[in-house]
Amino acid sequence: MSHGLLGERARPRASSWAILRRVAAIFRPYRISVLALLATVTASALIGLAPPLLFAAIIDNISKTKDAHRVDIDALLIFAAVLVSALLSVVQSYLNNRVGQGVMYDMRNHLYAHLQKMSLRFFTSTRSGEILSRLNNDVGGIQDAVTNSFTSVFSNLIIVVTTVVLMAFLDWRLTIFSLAALPLFIIPTRIVGGVQRRLLARTQERVGDMNAQMQETLSVNGALLTKIFGRQSYEYARFDHTNRDVRDLTFRRLMTGRWFFMLLGLFGSLAPALVYWYGGKQVISGNLSAGNVVAFAALVTRIFSPVTQLLSVWITVQSSLALFERVFDYGDQPPDIVESPHAVALARPAGRVAYEHINFSYGDDIPALADVSIEIPPGQSAALVGPSGAGKTTITYLLPRLYDADAGRVLIDGHDVRDITLASLSDAIGVVTQEPYLFHASIRDNIRYARPEATDDEVHAAARAAYIHEFVDGLPRGYDTIVGERGYRLSGGEKQRVAIARAVLKDAPILILDEATSSLDSHSERVIQLALEDLARGRTTLIIAHRLSTILRADEIFVVDGGRIVERGKHDALLARGGLYASLYRQQFSGDGAAPTRDDGVVAAG
Ligand code: ADP
């Protein structure tokens, strides 16, 4: 049934009790509602005991005292008990759903807030579809377990205990006789539960894979790639494979234990017959009243459904533990970029930036940066130049703490960036990346993302400074034009300028610029150059430079190669040295363009 599965992707499992304890902690804020729920459940379990007892009273009355008035009263009491139970069931589901939805709400919020704290390292090493799957499918799956299983466990437990106590009170021999077979069902239940839990964990993993794949191939970029390379049937086959796994695993999970439950159900249906057979003989031999046999038959019927449910609920609980485990697994990953407890808020720093002997690797032991030192006085600019993969982008990542250095320090105005509050660090640095990301929102909102309280006039002024105002104003819907993945498609140059407008609006004293390597038409390029020059004026600027004009304007050029700063200085001095800079320069800028313009970031590609 599960042999192949148990071997696959075996990972250490937390003990069920450890997980249950954490689940209990999630319920703590709802303890009042939970207590009310438990009280309701107990009340309805106790009221449920009344009808069988009243049946017994009626039967014994009919056969012995023959008091017609009592029969009326007992019948009315049965009616009342059933009615109250029905009303209680509404209260019960109200409380149940409130707690269930509340817990889901908390878990989604908690997980989302936690994921936002995760560093870029987490997002570069986890597929976004997989992350979405945990937030949606796993948390959603838990809801089912919460709203159905947990109350059901308690309610059934109460019913079983009270009923068994009452049965034993009526006649202990008949109780033992009718319940003797129950322990036989416990071990199979545990086995079925364990198998289902593993099957569900594996299913959710594959659902995560499926979501990741859908997200990758059904996005604009992914769809474009698939079409360009004509890989539709390959992607379809890959999807089909995952989808098939999801179907088969789910099917196996749903069918696991079907025979077992059939036997359990069969036994439940036969139990009253056994009670009448054995109890009937006791009545004949005068050991038991006929009423008690009827009560027993009713109680046994009442107990078997909860026992079956209790056993199967244990299985559902086991499965939901798999979901909790997956959710906890993300929640447990500590954010690796955290604010130091004695972090200081940096109020508008002058902008002195220093990298001191930085070593850094992305975690695979291959150093991305080795002994990098850079100083930029306030308001000055430093250009990073070097072949593709040299480490230029990585250097810029360390300043806003997208990653932390393994050794060495990055300082702003003499403060280690790790000792600055994350909020003020973010306020101090403006970034314009090569391929700016725009949200599916209006141009206005995209620019305003830098400073949500900015007025429309400020947004327009920022757009003017980025030389994009006239273009936006000329659009049919102006600043309300929706851009982003599913919106109006801006050209690369226009997106760049929207990003520059964002940085203008942010007005941070330190600026990180990553010059686009892709060719823009000469007009766009000139306009962007102008906008960037304006933006950089008076700010400390760290720029990944690809254009000669930018390089020439920089106060200092840092030549990066293999994660090290190999040369630094002004253009003329570097050229005279005849080192890496000189050869990069000769390849890209000198002569009549005989050297091919390659888009590999070798100084320039524009
Ligand atoms: P540049 O900006 O100069 O082109 P990068 O700073 O992007 O270079 O990359 C420096 C080195 O680090 C490259 O070898 C690159 O492959 C590697 N690298 C970049 N990002 C990651 C990452 N998320 N995980 C592992 N290695 C990375």
XYZ file of C-alpha atoms and ligand atoms in Angstrom:
633
model
C 0.000 0.000 0.000
C 2.746 2.432 0.831
C 6.071 0.712 0.479
C 7.410 2.844 -2.329
C 6.313 5.926 -0.550
C 7.949 5.336 2.775
C 11.339 5.248 1.147
C 10.898 8.399 -0.877
C 12.143 11.707 0.414
C 12.149 10.466 3.961
C 12.785 13.491 6.116
C 12.902 13.669 9.861
C 9.459 14.135 11.327
C 8.762 16.067 14.457
C 6.881 14.009 16.993
C 3.112 14.334 16.800
C 2.971 15.641 20.350
C 5.525 18.356 19.729
C 3.467 19.559 16.786
C 0.217 19.307 18.723
C 1.677 21.456 21.484
C 2.511 24.162 18.955
C -0.932 23.854 17.431
C -2.408 24.345 20.898
C -0.412 27.557 21.228
C -2.027 28.868 18.046
C -5.434 28.326 19.634
C -4.553 30.197 22.809
C -6.036 33.561 21.768
C -9.327 31.769 21.125
C -9.459 29.971 24.435
C -12.763 31.568 25.514
C -14.485 30.483 22.305
C -12.835 27.084 22.551
C -14.101 26.655 26.116
C -17.592 27.710 25.066
C -17.354 25.236 22.223
C -16.304 22.433 24.542
C -19.131 23.293 26.926
C -21.629 23.147 24.063
C -20.236 19.854 22.872
C -20.401 18.363 26.381
C -23.937 19.601 26.883
C -25.125 18.092 23.642
C -23.354 14.793 24.403
C -25.095 14.573 27.755
C -28.478 15.507 26.320
C -27.938 12.843 23.681
C -27.941 10.198 26.424
C -31.522 11.036 27.402
C -33.465 9.442 24.505
C -32.112 5.856 25.000
C -32.884 6.094 28.735
C -36.365 7.399 27.981
C -36.888 4.579 25.476
C -36.043 2.125 28.257
C -38.462 3.879 30.607
C -41.261 3.739 28.023
C -40.712 0.034 27.272
C -40.607 -0.936 30.944
C -43.660 1.241 31.556
C -45.551 -0.476 28.706
C -44.679 -3.960 29.980
C -45.031 -3.304 33.730
C -46.698 -0.177 35.229
C -48.764 0.731 32.111
C -49.031 4.428 33.128
C -50.275 6.220 29.943
C -49.605 9.688 31.329
C -45.908 8.855 31.935
C -45.626 7.655 28.360
C -46.826 11.092 27.193
C -44.297 12.851 29.386
C -41.417 10.596 28.333
C -42.272 11.060 24.658
C -42.362 14.844 25.138
C -39.001 14.727 26.913
C -37.507 12.796 23.991
C -38.841 15.465 21.632
C -37.370 18.236 23.821
C -33.957 16.544 24.020
C -33.766 16.155 20.253
C -34.788 19.782 19.727
C -32.218 21.152 22.177
C -29.492 19.013 20.552
C -30.400 20.435 17.175
C -30.236 24.014 18.481
C -26.913 23.331 20.168
C -25.502 22.029 16.896
C -26.025 25.477 15.353
C -24.222 27.192 18.244
C -21.510 24.578 17.948
C -20.874 25.190 14.265
C -20.922 28.960 14.821
C -18.175 28.724 17.458
C -16.347 26.125 15.449
C -16.170 28.195 12.288
C -15.236 31.336 14.171
C -12.285 29.620 15.779
C -11.330 27.837 12.566
C -11.383 30.957 10.408
C -9.660 32.983 13.133
C -6.822 30.511 13.362
C -6.421 30.484 9.574
C -6.373 34.260 9.501
C -3.669 34.352 12.167
C -1.570 31.711 10.481
C -1.686 33.376 7.068
C -0.792 36.758 8.581
C 1.946 35.304 10.710
C 3.464 33.396 7.819
C 3.243 36.352 5.431
C 4.855 38.712 7.947
C 7.560 36.153 8.606
C 8.249 35.611 4.907
C 8.596 39.349 4.419
C 11.393 39.348 6.965
C 13.279 36.676 5.073
C 16.353 37.883 3.228
C 16.900 37.800 -0.487
C 18.835 34.596 0.092
C 15.581 32.811 0.962
C 13.789 34.064 -2.141
C 16.641 33.257 -4.483
C 16.781 29.722 -3.112
C 13.022 29.002 -2.963
C 10.654 28.905 -5.894
C 7.932 31.503 -5.546
C 5.214 29.027 -6.597
C 6.284 26.798 -3.744
C 5.991 29.686 -1.295
C 2.502 30.544 -2.568
C 1.494 26.924 -2.299
C 2.378 26.817 1.379
C 0.517 30.029 2.091
C -2.559 28.931 0.161
C -2.922 25.171 -0.053
C -1.305 24.107 3.171
C -2.861 26.732 5.383
C -6.174 26.118 3.601
C -5.879 22.387 4.158
C -5.340 22.985 7.840
C -8.625 24.829 7.996
C -10.446 21.651 7.139
C -8.648 19.811 9.879
C -9.271 22.570 12.380
C -12.946 23.088 11.732
C -13.776 19.422 11.312
C -11.355 17.292 13.201
C -10.542 19.014 16.416
C -14.100 19.560 17.590
C -15.074 16.204 16.256
C -12.344 14.560 18.365
C -13.611 16.198 21.499
C -17.287 15.723 20.802
C -16.849 12.064 19.941
C -14.639 11.484 22.927
C -17.297 12.928 25.242
C -20.022 10.896 23.582
C -18.037 7.674 23.826
C -17.005 8.196 27.440
C -20.434 9.214 28.713
C -22.135 6.457 26.788
C -19.746 3.760 27.984
C -20.135 4.951 31.578
C -23.907 4.810 31.261
C -23.770 1.358 29.655
C -21.545 0.038 32.416
C -23.945 1.497 34.925
C -26.879 -0.323 33.277
C -25.129 -3.682 32.943
C -21.371 -4.233 32.930
C -21.488 -7.742 31.432
C -23.477 -6.616 28.436
C -21.079 -3.648 28.103
C -18.030 -5.874 27.939
C -19.795 -8.198 25.543
C -20.741 -5.416 23.133
C -17.431 -3.520 23.239
C -15.008 -6.459 23.292
C -14.113 -6.087 19.638
C -13.239 -2.377 19.747
C -9.566 -2.627 20.762
C -8.967 -4.702 17.652
C -9.527 -1.582 15.578
C -6.992 0.624 17.253
C -3.780 -0.659 15.737
C -5.008 -0.693 12.131
C -6.167 2.898 12.640
C -2.749 4.034 13.681
C -1.168 2.365 10.682
C -3.670 3.860 8.276
C -3.175 7.287 9.888
C 0.585 7.154 9.518
C 0.383 6.138 5.871
C -2.130 8.858 5.106
C -0.016 11.483 6.796
C 2.993 10.587 4.682
C 0.910 10.450 1.539
C -0.501 13.890 2.240
C 2.929 15.397 2.919
C 4.129 14.007 -0.390
C 0.992 15.205 -2.175
C 1.454 18.744 -0.873
C 5.056 18.684 -2.028
C 3.933 17.780 -5.527
C 1.154 20.383 -5.402
C 3.893 22.879 -4.507
C 5.914 21.699 -7.522
C 2.856 22.022 -9.710
C 2.179 25.569 -8.522
C 5.786 26.561 -9.019
C 5.689 25.181 -12.542
C 2.430 26.927 -13.369
C 3.796 30.154 -12.021
C 6.984 29.861 -14.043
C 5.471 28.852 -17.355
C 2.189 30.765 -17.284
C 3.730 34.152 -16.520
C 4.381 36.596 -19.353
C 8.107 35.883 -19.412
C 7.676 32.140 -19.031
C 5.018 31.932 -21.738
C 7.234 33.986 -24.022
C 10.171 31.667 -23.454
C 8.067 28.548 -24.038
C 6.717 29.919 -27.294
C 10.045 31.173 -28.593
C 11.640 27.792 -28.097
C 8.523 25.840 -29.072
C 8.656 23.854 -25.843
C 4.911 23.700 -25.255
C 4.695 19.946 -25.524
C 7.727 19.503 -23.275
C 6.177 21.762 -20.641
C 2.881 19.957 -21.054
C 4.554 16.607 -20.475
C 6.319 17.936 -17.402
C 3.040 19.309 -16.064
C 1.239 16.082 -16.886
C 3.830 14.158 -14.892
C 3.381 16.296 -11.765
C -0.368 16.441 -12.171
C -0.484 12.650 -12.499
C 1.499 12.291 -9.272
C -0.959 14.573 -7.495
C -3.880 12.525 -8.785
C -2.322 9.163 -7.918
C -1.115 10.210 -4.490
C -4.481 11.714 -3.597
C -6.269 8.634 -4.897
C -4.016 6.397 -2.841
C -4.597 8.507 0.222
C -8.365 8.479 -0.193
C -8.432 4.716 -0.748
C -6.057 3.902 2.095
C -7.985 2.115 4.786
C -11.256 1.800 2.822
C -11.517 -1.938 3.597
C -10.790 -1.259 7.187
C -13.574 1.299 7.465
C -15.951 -1.043 5.685
C -15.277 -3.714 8.337
C -15.687 -1.177 11.097
C -19.024 -0.028 9.666
C -20.175 -3.610 9.266
C -19.361 -4.328 12.866
C -21.247 -1.202 13.957
C -24.358 -2.310 12.113
C -24.213 -5.828 13.512
C -23.653 -4.799 17.124
C -27.350 -4.086 17.954
C -28.244 -7.559 16.655
C -25.687 -9.068 19.031
C -27.090 -6.995 21.883
C -30.642 -8.187 21.177
C -29.455 -11.791 20.886
C -27.393 -11.874 24.074
C -29.568 -9.366 26.022
C -32.791 -11.089 24.921
C -31.609 -14.335 26.527
C -30.750 -12.405 29.705
C -34.283 -10.964 29.760
C -35.765 -14.464 29.380
C -33.629 -15.760 32.232
C -34.797 -12.741 34.304
C -31.373 -11.026 34.693
C -32.255 -7.883 32.718
C -35.311 -5.754 31.906
C -36.550 -5.501 28.293
C -36.244 -1.710 28.544
C -32.551 -1.964 29.368
C -31.897 -4.172 26.333
C -33.561 -1.576 24.102
C -31.544 1.182 25.783
C -28.382 -0.857 25.237
C -29.105 -1.419 21.586
C -29.643 2.329 21.166
C -26.476 3.173 23.121
C -24.354 0.740 21.113
C -25.608 2.300 17.878
C -24.847 5.699 19.352
C -21.318 4.718 20.242
C -20.200 3.030 17.047
C -20.478 6.021 14.786
C -18.389 8.219 17.158
C -15.855 5.435 17.572
C -15.543 5.073 13.810
C -15.279 8.822 13.486
C -12.822 9.046 16.340
C -10.614 6.498 14.683
C -10.869 8.210 11.317
C -10.462 11.629 12.886
C -7.199 10.464 14.322
C -6.242 9.730 10.757
C -7.309 13.211 9.641
C -5.422 14.735 12.553
C -2.344 12.814 11.506
C -2.744 14.165 7.980
C -3.231 17.697 9.167
C -0.073 17.350 11.234
C 1.712 16.943 7.926
C 0.278 20.295 6.838
C 1.135 21.998 10.108
C 4.644 20.636 9.751
C 5.010 22.200 6.313
C 3.722 25.546 7.535
C 5.862 25.475 10.682
C 8.843 24.547 8.548
C 8.717 27.977 6.854
C 7.845 29.767 10.055
C 10.863 28.161 11.710
C 13.424 29.360 9.230
C 15.025 32.278 11.012
C 15.380 35.477 8.998
C 19.130 35.889 8.460
C 18.990 39.679 8.186
C 17.721 40.943 11.522
C 17.880 44.278 13.225
C 20.445 44.416 15.996
C 18.886 45.060 19.431
C 20.982 48.195 19.849
C 20.508 49.472 16.316
C 20.473 53.234 15.915
C 18.215 55.214 13.633
C 20.275 57.190 11.171
C 18.589 60.528 10.535
C 19.525 61.631 7.032
C 23.197 60.634 6.971
C 25.781 62.726 5.135
C 26.420 59.625 3.043
C 30.011 58.577 3.688
C 30.168 54.973 2.494
C 32.976 52.554 3.291
C 33.507 48.860 2.614
C 36.270 47.467 4.812
C 37.928 44.193 3.818
C 34.717 42.473 2.825
C 34.565 38.741 2.245
C 31.337 37.227 1.062
C 30.041 34.022 -0.480
C 26.541 33.027 -1.494
C 26.786 29.949 0.673
C 28.450 27.502 -1.693
C 31.947 28.192 -0.348
C 32.934 29.817 -3.626
C 33.854 33.342 -2.550
C 31.896 35.963 -4.467
C 33.875 38.803 -2.863
C 37.345 38.731 -1.333
C 38.932 41.553 0.630
C 36.910 44.293 -1.028
C 37.550 47.811 0.280
C 35.873 50.886 -1.148
C 35.496 54.383 0.286
C 33.180 57.006 -1.119
C 33.194 60.460 0.483
C 29.784 62.098 0.927
C 28.275 63.312 -2.321
C 30.893 61.637 -4.497
C 30.473 58.838 -6.985
C 32.214 55.511 -7.429
C 31.905 53.491 -10.617
C 32.181 49.700 -10.482
C 33.621 48.325 -13.690
C 34.571 44.789 -14.643
C 33.640 41.670 -16.531
C 30.304 39.982 -16.045
C 30.163 37.843 -12.907
C 32.999 39.836 -11.310
C 30.903 40.666 -8.244
C 29.714 44.203 -8.964
C 26.060 43.531 -8.172
C 27.029 41.599 -5.078
C 28.971 44.610 -3.802
C 25.883 46.807 -4.155
C 23.713 44.216 -2.343
C 25.730 44.531 0.850
C 25.021 48.230 1.381
C 21.205 47.986 1.911
C 21.774 44.619 3.661
C 20.111 42.451 1.061
C 22.902 40.158 2.233
C 25.363 40.504 5.107
C 29.108 40.211 4.630
C 30.825 37.102 6.047
C 33.803 39.171 7.168
C 34.608 42.863 7.172
C 32.275 45.805 7.624
C 30.132 48.050 5.507
C 29.816 51.514 7.033
C 27.577 54.524 6.469
C 28.855 57.676 8.187
C 31.004 55.393 10.331
C 28.113 53.175 11.465
C 28.190 49.491 10.618
C 25.069 48.874 8.522
C 24.246 45.991 10.883
C 23.921 48.518 13.709
C 21.494 50.773 11.854
C 17.741 50.216 12.106
C 16.410 48.499 9.014
C 13.882 51.289 8.445
C 16.418 54.124 8.507
C 18.877 52.096 6.437
C 16.207 51.688 3.812
C 15.406 55.401 4.001
C 19.059 56.271 3.439
C 19.474 54.363 0.182
C 17.770 54.771 -3.179
C 18.189 52.054 -5.787
C 17.612 51.988 -9.528
C 18.094 48.503 -10.909
C 18.698 47.421 -14.478
C 15.323 45.830 -14.879
C 13.010 47.758 -12.613
C 10.001 45.928 -11.305
C 6.638 47.615 -11.642
C 3.571 46.467 -9.729
C 0.280 45.898 -11.459
C -0.949 49.346 -10.470
C -1.177 52.857 -11.889
C 1.979 54.738 -12.845
C 1.131 57.182 -10.081
C 1.037 54.425 -7.455
C 4.184 52.848 -8.820
C 6.098 56.104 -8.414
C 4.475 56.832 -5.079
C 5.587 53.448 -3.746
C 8.792 55.248 -2.745
C 6.898 57.625 -0.463
C 3.196 56.813 0.011
C 2.388 60.196 1.543
C 3.704 62.152 -1.478
C 1.195 64.518 -3.094
C 0.247 64.353 -6.757
C 2.363 67.444 -7.388
C 5.387 65.791 -5.852
C 4.805 62.692 -7.976
C 4.590 64.859 -11.096
C 7.716 66.793 -10.120
C 9.577 63.491 -9.657
C 8.336 62.321 -13.054
C 9.531 65.590 -14.613
C 12.948 65.149 -13.053
C 13.024 61.655 -14.549
C 12.026 63.042 -17.994
C 8.931 60.820 -18.067
C 6.212 63.339 -17.195
C 5.408 64.353 -20.756
C 5.215 60.772 -21.892
C 2.886 59.791 -19.044
C 0.782 62.894 -19.493
C 0.352 61.988 -23.153
C -1.069 58.539 -22.396
C -4.868 58.305 -22.748
C -5.236 57.597 -19.050
C -2.216 59.597 -17.917
C -0.917 58.785 -14.466
C -3.809 56.364 -13.969
C -2.461 54.039 -16.668
C -2.107 50.585 -15.168
C 1.322 49.072 -15.773
C 3.042 45.879 -14.688
C 2.708 42.308 -15.776
C -0.885 42.535 -16.928
C -1.010 46.238 -17.651
C 0.219 48.656 -20.266
C 3.609 47.454 -21.381
C 6.181 50.180 -20.997
C 9.399 49.937 -22.977
C 12.636 49.216 -21.125
C 13.649 52.877 -21.240
C 10.262 54.053 -19.947
C 10.356 51.585 -17.081
C 13.822 52.836 -16.208
C 12.558 56.365 -16.052
C 9.610 55.394 -13.840
C 12.170 53.749 -11.552
C 14.277 56.906 -11.603
C 11.188 58.959 -10.702
C 10.701 56.638 -7.745
C 14.264 57.274 -6.604
C 13.827 61.035 -7.085
C 10.732 60.939 -4.927
C 12.524 58.910 -2.277
C 15.269 61.549 -2.171
C 17.770 59.355 -0.309
C 21.292 60.668 0.331
C 22.885 57.477 -1.017
C 22.172 56.042 -4.423
C 22.847 52.687 -6.037
C 22.559 52.634 -9.793
C 22.826 49.642 -12.053
C 23.162 50.926 -15.558
C 21.191 49.000 -18.152
C 23.348 46.872 -20.413
C 20.635 46.404 -22.985
C 20.696 48.806 -25.876
C 18.229 51.626 -25.792
C 17.599 53.940 -28.684
C 19.915 56.926 -28.549
C 17.172 59.303 -27.503
C 16.109 57.162 -24.504
C 19.689 56.645 -23.584
C 20.454 60.365 -23.593
C 17.344 61.139 -21.587
C 18.123 58.474 -19.014
C 21.680 59.707 -18.757
C 20.405 63.199 -18.074
C 17.896 61.982 -15.499
C 20.530 59.912 -13.704
C 23.007 62.792 -13.705
C 20.388 65.040 -12.137
C 19.470 62.358 -9.638
C 23.063 61.651 -8.627
C 23.987 65.275 -8.097
C 24.782 65.889 -4.422
C 24.273 62.212 -3.469
C 26.812 59.545 -2.676
C 26.540 57.256 -5.671
C 27.660 53.689 -6.211
C 27.142 52.875 -9.838
C 27.613 49.712 -11.857
C 28.802 51.476 -14.946
C 28.574 50.235 -18.493
C 28.834 53.492 -20.414
C 31.985 55.447 -21.046
C 30.354 58.776 -20.206
C 29.315 57.486 -16.789
C 32.738 56.048 -16.126
C 34.454 59.278 -17.117
C 32.249 61.299 -14.800
C 32.830 59.116 -11.731
C 35.028 60.519 -8.974
C 36.754 57.169 -8.709
C 36.656 53.985 -10.737
C 36.901 50.569 -9.024
C 37.807 47.715 -11.336
C 36.344 44.432 -10.091
C 37.551 41.033 -11.230
C 36.926 37.635 -9.667
C 35.413 39.206 -6.543
C 38.401 41.497 -5.898
C 39.119 45.149 -6.488
C 42.065 44.837 -8.838
C 42.534 48.475 -9.794
C 41.219 51.823 -8.681
C 41.686 55.420 -9.718
C 40.740 57.901 -12.392
C 40.275 57.031 -16.036
C 43.535 58.505 -17.300
C 45.680 56.966 -14.613
C 44.056 53.563 -15.054
C 44.492 53.714 -18.795
C 48.129 54.609 -18.374
C 48.676 51.615 -16.103
C 47.901 49.281 -18.967
C 46.091 46.755 -16.737
C 42.633 45.175 -16.852
C 40.891 48.524 -17.165
C 42.999 49.488 -20.142
C 42.287 46.229 -21.896
C 38.548 46.401 -21.152
C 38.563 49.927 -22.453
C 40.380 48.951 -25.623
C 37.935 46.105 -26.254
C 34.864 48.227 -25.832
C 35.430 51.882 -26.465
C 38.457 52.560 -28.574
C 38.917 52.207 -32.309
C 36.113 52.030 -34.767
C 33.980 49.534 -33.002
C 35.818 46.569 -34.475
C 35.374 44.744 -31.193
C 31.962 43.128 -31.057
C 29.564 44.726 -28.607
C 28.705 41.839 -26.394
C 26.009 41.951 -23.855
C 28.145 40.396 -21.195
C 28.766 43.450 -19.148
C 32.375 43.864 -20.223
C 32.478 47.533 -19.345
C 29.898 48.466 -21.911
C 27.308 46.841 -24.000
C 25.115 49.744 -24.908
P 28.341 41.122 -11.719
O 27.316 42.034 -11.169
O 29.715 41.680 -11.675
O 27.997 40.604 -13.074
P 27.468 39.394 -9.593
O 27.751 40.194 -8.380
O 26.070 39.347 -10.085
O 28.448 39.847 -10.763
O 27.917 37.888 -9.354
C 29.149 37.564 -8.750
C 29.252 36.052 -8.629
O 28.304 35.553 -7.685
C 28.950 35.324 -9.938
O 29.848 34.254 -10.025
C 27.541 34.836 -9.752
O 27.346 33.663 -10.477
C 27.478 34.586 -8.271
N 26.088 34.766 -7.766
C 25.295 35.830 -7.943
N 24.100 35.661 -7.293
C 24.159 34.458 -6.702
C 23.254 33.704 -5.884
N 22.033 34.146 -5.524
N 23.654 32.481 -5.441
C 24.874 32.013 -5.776
N 25.756 32.659 -6.533
C 25.428 33.876 -6.996
